[in-house]
Coordinates of C-alpha atoms and ligand atoms in Angstrom, one line a residue:
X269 CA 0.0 0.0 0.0
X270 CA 1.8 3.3 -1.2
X271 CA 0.3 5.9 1.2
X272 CA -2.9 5.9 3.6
X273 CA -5.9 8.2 2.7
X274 CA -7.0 9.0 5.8
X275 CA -6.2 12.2 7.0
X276 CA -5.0 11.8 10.9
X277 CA -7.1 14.5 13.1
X278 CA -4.7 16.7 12.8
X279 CA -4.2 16.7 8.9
X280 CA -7.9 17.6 9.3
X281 CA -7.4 20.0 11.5
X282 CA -4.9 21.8 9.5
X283 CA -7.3 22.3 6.4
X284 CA -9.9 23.8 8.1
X285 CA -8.6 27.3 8.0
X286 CA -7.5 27.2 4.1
X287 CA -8.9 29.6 1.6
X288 CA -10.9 28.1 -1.3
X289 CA -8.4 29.9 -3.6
X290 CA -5.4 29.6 -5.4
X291 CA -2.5 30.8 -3.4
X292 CA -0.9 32.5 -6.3
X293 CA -4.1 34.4 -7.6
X294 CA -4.4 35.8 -4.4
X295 CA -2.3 38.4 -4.8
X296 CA -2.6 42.1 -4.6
X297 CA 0.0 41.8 -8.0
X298 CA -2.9 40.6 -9.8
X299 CA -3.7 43.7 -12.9
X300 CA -6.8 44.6 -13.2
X301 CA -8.6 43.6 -16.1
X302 CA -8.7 45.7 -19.0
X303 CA -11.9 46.3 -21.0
X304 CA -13.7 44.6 -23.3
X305 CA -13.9 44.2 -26.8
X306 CA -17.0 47.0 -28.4
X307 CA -17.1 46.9 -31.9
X308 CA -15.1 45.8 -34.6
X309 CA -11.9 45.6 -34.7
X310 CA -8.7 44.9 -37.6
X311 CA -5.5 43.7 -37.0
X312 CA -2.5 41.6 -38.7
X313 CA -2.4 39.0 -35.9
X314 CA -5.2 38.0 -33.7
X315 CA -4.3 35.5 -30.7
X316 CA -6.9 34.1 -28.5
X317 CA -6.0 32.8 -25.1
X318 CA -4.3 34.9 -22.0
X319 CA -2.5 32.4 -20.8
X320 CA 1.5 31.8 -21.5
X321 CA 0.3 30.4 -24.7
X322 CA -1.4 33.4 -25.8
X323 CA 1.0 36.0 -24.0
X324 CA 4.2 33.6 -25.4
X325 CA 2.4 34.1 -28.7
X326 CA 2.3 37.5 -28.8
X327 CA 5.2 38.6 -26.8
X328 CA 7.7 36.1 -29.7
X329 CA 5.5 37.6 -32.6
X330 CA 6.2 41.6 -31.5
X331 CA 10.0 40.5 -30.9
X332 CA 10.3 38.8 -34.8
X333 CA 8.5 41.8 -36.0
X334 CA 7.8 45.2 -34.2
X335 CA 6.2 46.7 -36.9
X336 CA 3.1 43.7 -36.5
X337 CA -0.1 44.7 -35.0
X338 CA -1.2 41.9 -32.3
X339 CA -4.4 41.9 -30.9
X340 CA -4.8 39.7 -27.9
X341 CA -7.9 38.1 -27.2
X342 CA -8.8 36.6 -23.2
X343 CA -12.5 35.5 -22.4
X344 CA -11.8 36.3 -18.9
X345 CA -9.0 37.7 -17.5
X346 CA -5.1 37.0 -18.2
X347 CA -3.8 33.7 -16.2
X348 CA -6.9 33.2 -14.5
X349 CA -6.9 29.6 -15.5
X350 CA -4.4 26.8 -15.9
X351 CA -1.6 29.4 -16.0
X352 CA -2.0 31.4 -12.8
X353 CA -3.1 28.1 -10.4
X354 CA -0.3 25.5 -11.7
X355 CA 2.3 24.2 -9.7
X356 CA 5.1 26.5 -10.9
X357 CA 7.7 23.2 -12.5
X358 CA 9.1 24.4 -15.4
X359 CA 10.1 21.8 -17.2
X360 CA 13.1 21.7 -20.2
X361 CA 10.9 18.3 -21.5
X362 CA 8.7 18.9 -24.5
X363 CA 7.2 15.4 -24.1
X364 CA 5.9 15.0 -20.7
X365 CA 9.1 13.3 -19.5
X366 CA 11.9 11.2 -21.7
X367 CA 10.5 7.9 -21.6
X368 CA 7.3 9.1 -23.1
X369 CA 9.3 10.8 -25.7
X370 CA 11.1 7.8 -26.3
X371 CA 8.0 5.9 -26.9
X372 CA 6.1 7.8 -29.4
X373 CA 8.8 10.1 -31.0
X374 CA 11.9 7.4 -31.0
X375 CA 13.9 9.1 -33.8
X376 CA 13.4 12.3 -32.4
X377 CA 13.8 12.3 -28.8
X378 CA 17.0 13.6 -28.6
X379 CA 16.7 16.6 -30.7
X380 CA 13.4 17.1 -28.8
X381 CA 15.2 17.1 -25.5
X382 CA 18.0 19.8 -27.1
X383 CA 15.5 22.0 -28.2
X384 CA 13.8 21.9 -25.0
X385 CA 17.0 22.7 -23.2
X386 CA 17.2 25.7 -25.6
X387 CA 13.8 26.6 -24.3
X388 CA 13.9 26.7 -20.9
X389 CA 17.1 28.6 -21.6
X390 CA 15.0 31.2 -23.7
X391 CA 12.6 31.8 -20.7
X392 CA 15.2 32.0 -18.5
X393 CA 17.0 34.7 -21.2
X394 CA 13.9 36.7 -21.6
X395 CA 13.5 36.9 -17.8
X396 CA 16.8 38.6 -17.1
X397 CA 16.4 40.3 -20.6
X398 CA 12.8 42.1 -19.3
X399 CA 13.8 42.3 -15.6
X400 CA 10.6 39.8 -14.7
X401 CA 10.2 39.4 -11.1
X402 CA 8.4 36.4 -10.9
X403 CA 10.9 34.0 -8.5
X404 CA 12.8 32.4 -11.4
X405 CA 15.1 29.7 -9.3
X406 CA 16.5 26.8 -11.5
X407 CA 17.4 23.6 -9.0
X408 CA 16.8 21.0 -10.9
X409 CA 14.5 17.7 -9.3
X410 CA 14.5 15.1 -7.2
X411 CA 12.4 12.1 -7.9
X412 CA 12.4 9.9 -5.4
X413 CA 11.2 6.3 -5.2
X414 CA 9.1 5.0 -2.1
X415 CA 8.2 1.3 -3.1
X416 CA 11.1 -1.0 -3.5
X417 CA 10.5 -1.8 -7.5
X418 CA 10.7 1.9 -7.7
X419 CA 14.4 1.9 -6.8
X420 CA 15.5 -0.6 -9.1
X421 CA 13.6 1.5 -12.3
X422 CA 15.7 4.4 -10.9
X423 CA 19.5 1.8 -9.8
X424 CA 21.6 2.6 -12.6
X425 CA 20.5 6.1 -13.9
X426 CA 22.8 9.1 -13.8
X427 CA 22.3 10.9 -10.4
X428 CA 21.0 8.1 -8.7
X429 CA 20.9 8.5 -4.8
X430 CA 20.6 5.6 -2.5
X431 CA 18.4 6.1 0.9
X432 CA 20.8 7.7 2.8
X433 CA 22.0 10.0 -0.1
X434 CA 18.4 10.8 -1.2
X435 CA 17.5 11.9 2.8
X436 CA 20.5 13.9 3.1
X437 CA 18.7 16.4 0.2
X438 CA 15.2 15.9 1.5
X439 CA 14.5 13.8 4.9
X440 CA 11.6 11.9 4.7
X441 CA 11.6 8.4 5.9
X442 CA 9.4 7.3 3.6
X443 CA 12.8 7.7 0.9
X444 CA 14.3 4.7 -0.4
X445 CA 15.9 5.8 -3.2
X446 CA 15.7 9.3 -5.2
X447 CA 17.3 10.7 -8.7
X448 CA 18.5 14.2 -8.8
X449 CA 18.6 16.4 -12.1
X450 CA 20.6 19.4 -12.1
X451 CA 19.5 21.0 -15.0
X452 CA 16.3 20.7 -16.4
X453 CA 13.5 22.3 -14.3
X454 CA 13.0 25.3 -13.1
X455 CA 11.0 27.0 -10.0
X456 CA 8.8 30.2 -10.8
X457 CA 6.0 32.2 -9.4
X458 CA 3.5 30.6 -12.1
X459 CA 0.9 34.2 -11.6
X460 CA 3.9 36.4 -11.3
X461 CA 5.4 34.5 -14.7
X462 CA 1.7 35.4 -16.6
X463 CA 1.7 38.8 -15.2
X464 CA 5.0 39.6 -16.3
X465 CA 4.7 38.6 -19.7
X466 CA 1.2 40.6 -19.6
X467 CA 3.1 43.6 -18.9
X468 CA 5.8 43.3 -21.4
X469 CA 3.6 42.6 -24.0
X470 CA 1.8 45.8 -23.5
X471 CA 5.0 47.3 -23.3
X472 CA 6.4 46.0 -26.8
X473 CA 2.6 47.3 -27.9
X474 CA 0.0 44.4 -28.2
X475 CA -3.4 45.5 -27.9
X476 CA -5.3 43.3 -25.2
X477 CA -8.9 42.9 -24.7
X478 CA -9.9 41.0 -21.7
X479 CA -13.6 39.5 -21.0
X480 CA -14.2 38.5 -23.9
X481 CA -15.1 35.4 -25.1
X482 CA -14.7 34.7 -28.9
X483 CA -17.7 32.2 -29.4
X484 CA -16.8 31.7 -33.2
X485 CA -14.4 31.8 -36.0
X486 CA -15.3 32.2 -39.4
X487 CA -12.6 32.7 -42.3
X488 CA -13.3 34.1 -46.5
X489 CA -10.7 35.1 -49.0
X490 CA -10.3 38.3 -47.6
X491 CA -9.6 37.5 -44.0
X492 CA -10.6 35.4 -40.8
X493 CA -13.3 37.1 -38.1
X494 CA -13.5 36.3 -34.6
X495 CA -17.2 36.8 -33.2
X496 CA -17.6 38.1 -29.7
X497 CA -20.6 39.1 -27.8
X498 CA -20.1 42.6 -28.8
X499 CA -17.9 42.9 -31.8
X500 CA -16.0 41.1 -34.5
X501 CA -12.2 40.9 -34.9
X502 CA -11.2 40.9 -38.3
X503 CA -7.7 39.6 -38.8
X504 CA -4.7 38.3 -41.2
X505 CA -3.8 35.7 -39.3
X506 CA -5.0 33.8 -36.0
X507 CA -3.4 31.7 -33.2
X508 CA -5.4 30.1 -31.1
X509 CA -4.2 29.2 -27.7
X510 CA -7.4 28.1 -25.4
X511 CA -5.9 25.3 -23.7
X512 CA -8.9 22.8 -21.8
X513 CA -11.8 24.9 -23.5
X514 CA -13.4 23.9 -26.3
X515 CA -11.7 24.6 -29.2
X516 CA -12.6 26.5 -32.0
X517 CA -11.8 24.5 -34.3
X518 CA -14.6 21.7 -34.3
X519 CA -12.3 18.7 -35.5
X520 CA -10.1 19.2 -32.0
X521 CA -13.0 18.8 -29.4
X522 CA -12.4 14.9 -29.1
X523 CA -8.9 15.3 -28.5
X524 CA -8.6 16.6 -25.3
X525 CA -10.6 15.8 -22.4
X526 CA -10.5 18.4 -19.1
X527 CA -8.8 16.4 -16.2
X528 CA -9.0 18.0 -12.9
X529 CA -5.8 18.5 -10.4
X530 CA -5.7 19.5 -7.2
X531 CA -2.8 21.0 -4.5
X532 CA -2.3 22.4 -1.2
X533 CA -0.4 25.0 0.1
X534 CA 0.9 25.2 4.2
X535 CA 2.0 28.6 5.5
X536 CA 5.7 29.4 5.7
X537 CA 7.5 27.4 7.3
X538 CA 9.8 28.4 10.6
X539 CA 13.5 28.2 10.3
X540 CA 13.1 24.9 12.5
X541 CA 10.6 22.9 10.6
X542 CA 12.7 23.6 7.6
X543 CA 16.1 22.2 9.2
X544 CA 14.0 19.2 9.8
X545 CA 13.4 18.0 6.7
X546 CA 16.3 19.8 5.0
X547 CA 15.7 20.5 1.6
X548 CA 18.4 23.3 1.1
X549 CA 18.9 22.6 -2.4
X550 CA 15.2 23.5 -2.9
X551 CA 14.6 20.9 -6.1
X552 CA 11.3 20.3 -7.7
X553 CA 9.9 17.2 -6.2
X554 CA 7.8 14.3 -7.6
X555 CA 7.2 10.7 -6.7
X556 CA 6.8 7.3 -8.7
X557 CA 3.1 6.5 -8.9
X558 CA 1.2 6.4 -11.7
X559 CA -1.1 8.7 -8.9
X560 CA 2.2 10.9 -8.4
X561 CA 2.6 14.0 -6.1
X562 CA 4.7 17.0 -7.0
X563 CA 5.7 19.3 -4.4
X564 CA 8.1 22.5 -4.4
X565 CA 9.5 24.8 -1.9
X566 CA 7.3 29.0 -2.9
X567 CA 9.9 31.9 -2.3
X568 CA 8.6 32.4 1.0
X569 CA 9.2 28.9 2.4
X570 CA 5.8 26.8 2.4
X571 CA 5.2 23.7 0.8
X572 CA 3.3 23.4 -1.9
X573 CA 1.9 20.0 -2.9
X574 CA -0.3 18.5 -5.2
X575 CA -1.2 15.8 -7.4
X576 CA -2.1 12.5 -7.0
X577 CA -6.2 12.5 -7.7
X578 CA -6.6 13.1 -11.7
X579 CA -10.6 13.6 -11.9
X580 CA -12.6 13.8 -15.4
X581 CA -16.1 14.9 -14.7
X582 CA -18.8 13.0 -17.4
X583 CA -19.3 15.3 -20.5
X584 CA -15.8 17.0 -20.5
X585 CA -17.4 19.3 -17.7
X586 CA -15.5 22.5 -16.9
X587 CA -17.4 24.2 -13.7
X588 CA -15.7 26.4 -11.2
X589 CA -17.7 24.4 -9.1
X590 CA -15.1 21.3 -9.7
X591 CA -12.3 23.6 -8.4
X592 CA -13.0 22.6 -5.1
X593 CA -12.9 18.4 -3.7
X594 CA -12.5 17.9 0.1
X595 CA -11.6 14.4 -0.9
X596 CA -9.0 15.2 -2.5
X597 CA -8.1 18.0 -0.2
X598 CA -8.0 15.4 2.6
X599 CA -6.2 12.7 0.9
X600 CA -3.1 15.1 -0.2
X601 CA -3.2 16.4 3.7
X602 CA -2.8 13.3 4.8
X603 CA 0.0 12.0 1.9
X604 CA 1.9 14.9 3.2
X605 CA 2.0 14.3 7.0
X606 CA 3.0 10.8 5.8
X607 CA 5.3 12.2 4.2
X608 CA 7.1 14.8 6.6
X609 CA 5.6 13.6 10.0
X610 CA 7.7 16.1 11.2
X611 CA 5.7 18.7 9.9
X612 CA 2.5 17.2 11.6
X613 CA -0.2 19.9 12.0
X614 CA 1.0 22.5 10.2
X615 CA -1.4 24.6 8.5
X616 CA -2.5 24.9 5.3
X617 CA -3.7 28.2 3.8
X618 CA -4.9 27.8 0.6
X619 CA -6.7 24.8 -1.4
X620 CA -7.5 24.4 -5.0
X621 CA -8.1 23.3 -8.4
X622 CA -8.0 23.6 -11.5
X623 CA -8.2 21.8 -15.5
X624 CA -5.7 20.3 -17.5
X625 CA -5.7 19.6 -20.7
X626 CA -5.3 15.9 -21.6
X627 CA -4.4 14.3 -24.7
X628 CA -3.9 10.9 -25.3
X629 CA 0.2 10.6 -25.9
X630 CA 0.7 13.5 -23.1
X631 CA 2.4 15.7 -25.3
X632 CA 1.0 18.8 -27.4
X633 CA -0.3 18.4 -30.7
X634 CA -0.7 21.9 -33.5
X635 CA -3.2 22.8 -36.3
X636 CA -3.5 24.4 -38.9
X637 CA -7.2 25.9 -40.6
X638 CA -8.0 28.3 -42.8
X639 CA -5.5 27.7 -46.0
X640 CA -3.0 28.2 -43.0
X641 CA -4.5 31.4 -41.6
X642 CA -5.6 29.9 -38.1
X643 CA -3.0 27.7 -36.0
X644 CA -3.8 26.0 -33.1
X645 CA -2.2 24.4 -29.9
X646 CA -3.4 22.5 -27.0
X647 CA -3.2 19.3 -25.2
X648 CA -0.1 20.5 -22.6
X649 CA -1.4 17.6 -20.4
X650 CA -0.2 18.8 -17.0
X651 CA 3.4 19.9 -18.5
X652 CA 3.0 23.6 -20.3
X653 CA 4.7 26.2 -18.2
X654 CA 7.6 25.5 -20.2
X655 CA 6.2 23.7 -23.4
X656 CA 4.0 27.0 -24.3
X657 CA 6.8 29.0 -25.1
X658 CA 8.1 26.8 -27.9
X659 CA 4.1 25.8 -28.8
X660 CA 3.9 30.0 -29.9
X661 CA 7.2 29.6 -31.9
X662 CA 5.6 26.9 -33.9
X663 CA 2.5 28.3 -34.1
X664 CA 4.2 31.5 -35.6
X665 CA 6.3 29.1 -38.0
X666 CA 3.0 27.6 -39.1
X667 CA 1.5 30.8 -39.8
X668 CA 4.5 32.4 -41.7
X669 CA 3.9 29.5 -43.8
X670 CA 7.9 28.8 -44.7
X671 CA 8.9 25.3 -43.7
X672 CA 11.4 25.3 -40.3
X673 CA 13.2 23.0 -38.1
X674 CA 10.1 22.8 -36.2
X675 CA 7.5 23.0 -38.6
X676 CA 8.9 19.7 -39.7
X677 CA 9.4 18.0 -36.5
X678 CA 7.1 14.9 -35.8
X679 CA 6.0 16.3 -32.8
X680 CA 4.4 19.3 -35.0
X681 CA 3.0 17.3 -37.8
X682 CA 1.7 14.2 -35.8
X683 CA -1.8 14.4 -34.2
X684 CA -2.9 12.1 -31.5
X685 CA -5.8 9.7 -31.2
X686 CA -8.5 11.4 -30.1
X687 CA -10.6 10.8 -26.8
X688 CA -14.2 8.8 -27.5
X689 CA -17.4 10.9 -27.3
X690 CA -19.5 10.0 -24.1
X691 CA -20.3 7.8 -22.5
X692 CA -17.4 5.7 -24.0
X693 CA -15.2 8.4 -22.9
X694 CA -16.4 8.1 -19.3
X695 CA -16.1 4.3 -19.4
X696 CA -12.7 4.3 -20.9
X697 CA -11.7 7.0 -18.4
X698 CA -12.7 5.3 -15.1
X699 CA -11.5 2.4 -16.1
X700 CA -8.4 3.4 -17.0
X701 CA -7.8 5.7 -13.9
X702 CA -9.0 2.3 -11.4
X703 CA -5.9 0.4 -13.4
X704 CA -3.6 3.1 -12.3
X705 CA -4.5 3.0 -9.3
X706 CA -4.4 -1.3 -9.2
X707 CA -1.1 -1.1 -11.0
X708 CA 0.2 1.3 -7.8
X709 CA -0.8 -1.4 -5.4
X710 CA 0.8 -3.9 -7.4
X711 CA 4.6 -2.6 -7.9
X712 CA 3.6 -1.1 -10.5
X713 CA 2.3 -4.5 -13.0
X714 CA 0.3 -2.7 -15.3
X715 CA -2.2 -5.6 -16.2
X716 CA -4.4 -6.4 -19.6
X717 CA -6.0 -3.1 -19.8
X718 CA -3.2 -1.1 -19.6
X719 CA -0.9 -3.1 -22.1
X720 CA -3.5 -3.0 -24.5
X721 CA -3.8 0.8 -24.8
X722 CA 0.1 1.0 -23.8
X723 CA 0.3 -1.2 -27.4
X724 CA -2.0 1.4 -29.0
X725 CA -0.2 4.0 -27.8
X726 CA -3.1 5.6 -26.0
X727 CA -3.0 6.6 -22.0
X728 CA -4.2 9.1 -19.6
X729 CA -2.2 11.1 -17.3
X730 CA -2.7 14.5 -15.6
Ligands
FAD2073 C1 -3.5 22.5 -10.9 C2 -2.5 22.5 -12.0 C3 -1.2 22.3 -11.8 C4 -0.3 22.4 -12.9 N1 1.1 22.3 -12.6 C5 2.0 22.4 -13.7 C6 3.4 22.5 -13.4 O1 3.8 22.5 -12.2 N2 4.2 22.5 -14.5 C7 3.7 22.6 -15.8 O2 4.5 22.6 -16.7 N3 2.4 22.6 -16.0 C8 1.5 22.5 -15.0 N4 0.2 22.6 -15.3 C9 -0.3 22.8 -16.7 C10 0.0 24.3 -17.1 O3 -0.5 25.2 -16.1 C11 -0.7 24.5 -18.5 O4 -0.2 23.5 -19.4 C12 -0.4 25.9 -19.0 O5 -0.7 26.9 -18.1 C13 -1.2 26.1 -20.3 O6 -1.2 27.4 -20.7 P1 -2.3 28.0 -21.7 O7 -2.0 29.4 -22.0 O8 -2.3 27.1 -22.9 O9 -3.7 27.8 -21.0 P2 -4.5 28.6 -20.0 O10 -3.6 29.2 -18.9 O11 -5.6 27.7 -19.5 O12 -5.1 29.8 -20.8 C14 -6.1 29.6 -21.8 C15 -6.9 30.9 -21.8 O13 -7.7 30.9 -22.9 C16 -8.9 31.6 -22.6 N5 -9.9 31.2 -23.6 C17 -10.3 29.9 -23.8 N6 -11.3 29.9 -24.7 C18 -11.5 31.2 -25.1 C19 -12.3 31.8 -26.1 N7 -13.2 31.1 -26.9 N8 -12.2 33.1 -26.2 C20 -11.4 33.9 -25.5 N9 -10.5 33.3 -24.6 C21 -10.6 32.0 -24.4 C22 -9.2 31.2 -21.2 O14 -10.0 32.2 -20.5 C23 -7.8 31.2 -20.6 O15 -7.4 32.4 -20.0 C24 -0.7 22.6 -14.2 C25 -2.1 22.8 -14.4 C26 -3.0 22.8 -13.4 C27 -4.5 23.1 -13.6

């Protein structure tokens, strides 16, 4: 049995004073909105989405070319969503993790992982380069392994650390065994990131309308429109960069499906709980379950954790009202006193949720519409704070319509299978989901379900 669900009393006791919120949106940094869209309006390059898709999007398309008008398009406010409530990881990986690279991109793995390296480079460059305070630390990860078959997946690997080794790092006795990566992720404020590339896109001059929701696209010769509740964009080009909502391109609603997350976050920590469980080198950390937990240091010392629960809601629901779970809420309380018993009681101030947006091989996939007008992006799958920036590069390549490097990649010109329509997608779903979990209790056997779609190439992660 990897970890108990049932909260002791005093995990309990340490949720009841935590805000239904997320602890990054609350934030008196947080812009206020700007207006919304009246009329009609003309521009060279509409993008629709304010999240780092979107703001990526715009931000890369001023820096090619100054001289482009960029109209940015956000139903609700910028980093509201998936980009202002995420867990902050930025990862170099533009596949969700090596092995999965290795398993549907084979030939191209290794370039992938270069070009990701170059990536998180570029955000890190374009940090310093526009002075973005947004708590940009890069100390690598620790994965650790707390089942025995875990530590001999990880025996062998560069940077492996043996118990002792691994709790030196990060003391928590249920450690056996841990991998450390020196490198490849980086730590950030994830609302302070999306503000901050708000700000210098309205500094390098993109227009930006906020509340409003483009609820159609339509595209002639001349140009493609964007129909809001109280005006119509017309444009030369469009990127589209909506993440878990419908899309607006009809042929890419099967292919996601929203998959809630959820995560917890304690109040500082005192000097003395710190020493206790160590953790000077301040790594992103994640576990070995198929259910995994990832949990991070914030600039101001508390632990953030979250994870484990991955819940799709029948009929690719998206509700605000699915933001909050007390199951879940309890069963990441208690995986973290088992976790650190030595931080037993501590409080936690701030519980939430939010929607990622699945695909079936983890990774995003691009479109094109419109004799190459309209390009599209989504299907992050729990792994876009990094990815988005090098999603609006391709999108941009894609809609200058020369061939690149990336254009070409498989990555770019492969789609995934798509999700079923209901119910089958709700059948598949909680099946799949009770398999993880059995596999979990089972050192990790995967069993007849999952090695059939594991032979299809088909999964479901968050
Ligand atoms: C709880 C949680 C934890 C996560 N943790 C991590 C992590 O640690 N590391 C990591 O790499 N990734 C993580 N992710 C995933 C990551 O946050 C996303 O992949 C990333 O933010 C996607 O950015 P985006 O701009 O594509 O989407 P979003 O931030 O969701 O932005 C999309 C925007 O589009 C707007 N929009 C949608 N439809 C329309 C429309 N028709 N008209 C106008 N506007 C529209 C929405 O209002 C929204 O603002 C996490 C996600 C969640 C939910």
């Amino acid at each position: 049995m990897p970890f108990s669900p049932a909260p002791s009393a005093a995990a309990e006791a340490a949720l009841a004073g935590a805000r239904p919120v997320p602890f990054w949106l609350d934030d008196p940094r947080r812009p206020a909105p700007r207006p919304p869209l009246r009329g009609t309006a003309r521009t060279d390059l509409a993008v629709v989405g304010g999240g780092y898709t979107g703001l990526w999007t715009a931000l890369r398309a001023k820096e090619r070319d100054p001289g482009r008008d960029v109209l940015l398009v956000e139903g609700a406010s910028t980093g509201w969503a998936a980009s202002g409530r995420n867990g902050g990881f930025v990862s170099a990986s533009l596949t969700h993790g090596r092995s999965n690279g290795e398993r549907h991109l084979p030939r191209e793995v290794d370039r992938l992982d270069e070009l990701g390296r170059e990536n998180l480079d570029g955000i890190e460059a374009a940090a310093a380069r526009y002075d973005w305070d947004c708590a940009w630390e890069r100390p690598g990860s620790l994965t650790v392994a707390t089942e025995p078959h875990q530590v001999e997946e990880l025996r062998g690997q560069e940077g492996f650390l043996d118990a002792a080794a691994v709790r030196a790092e990060v003391d928590s006795p249920t450690y056996l065994a841990g991998l450390r990566e020196e490198h490849d992720t980086a730590l950030v404020n994830p609302a302070h990131l999306v503000w901050e590339l708000r700000r210098t896109c309205l500094e390098l001059g993109v227009r930006l309308v906020e509340g409003t929701p483009v609820r159609r696209l339509t595209s002639d010769a001349s140009a493609v429109r964007l129909h809001t509740d109280h005006g119509v964009v017309t444009a030369d080009a469009v990127a589209l960069g909506t993440n878990v909502f419908p899309s607006l391109l009809k042929r890419y609603r099967l292919h996601t499906v929203p998959v809630y997350d959820y995560v917890l976050v304690t109040r500082p920590l005192t000097a003395a709980e710190l020493r206790s469980i160590g953790w000077a080198n301040r790594q992103g950390l994640d576990d070995m379950f198929n259910q995994f937990h990832y949990y991070r240091l914030t600039a101001d010392d508390r632990i953030l954790f979250g994870g484990y629960d991955a819940v799709y809601h029948y009929g690719r629901s998206l509700s605000a009202a699915h933001d909050q779970r007390a199951e879940s809420f309890r069963t990441l309380a208690a995986h973290l006193e088992q976790t650190f018993p030595q931080l037993a009681g501590v409080p936690f101030t701030h519980a939430w949720g939010g929607a990622i947006d699945t695909c079936t091989r983890f990774f995003p996939f691009f479109g094109t519409a419109a004799g190459g007008r309209v390009a599209s992006v989504a299907g992050f799958t729990g792994l876009g704070v990094g990815m988005t920036r090098f999603a609006a590069d391709v999108m941009l390549d894609l809609l200058g319509g020369e061939a690149t490097e990336r254009t070409q990649l498989e990555l770019v010109r492969s789609t995934p299978l798509p999700f079923p329509p209901e119910p089958l997608a709700w059948a598949g779903i909680t099946l799949t989901t009770k398999a993880l979990v059995r596999a979990d209790h089972r050192q990790g056997r995967r069993g007849p379900w999952l090695a059939a779609l594991d032979a299809a190439g088909v999964g479901f992660d968050s």
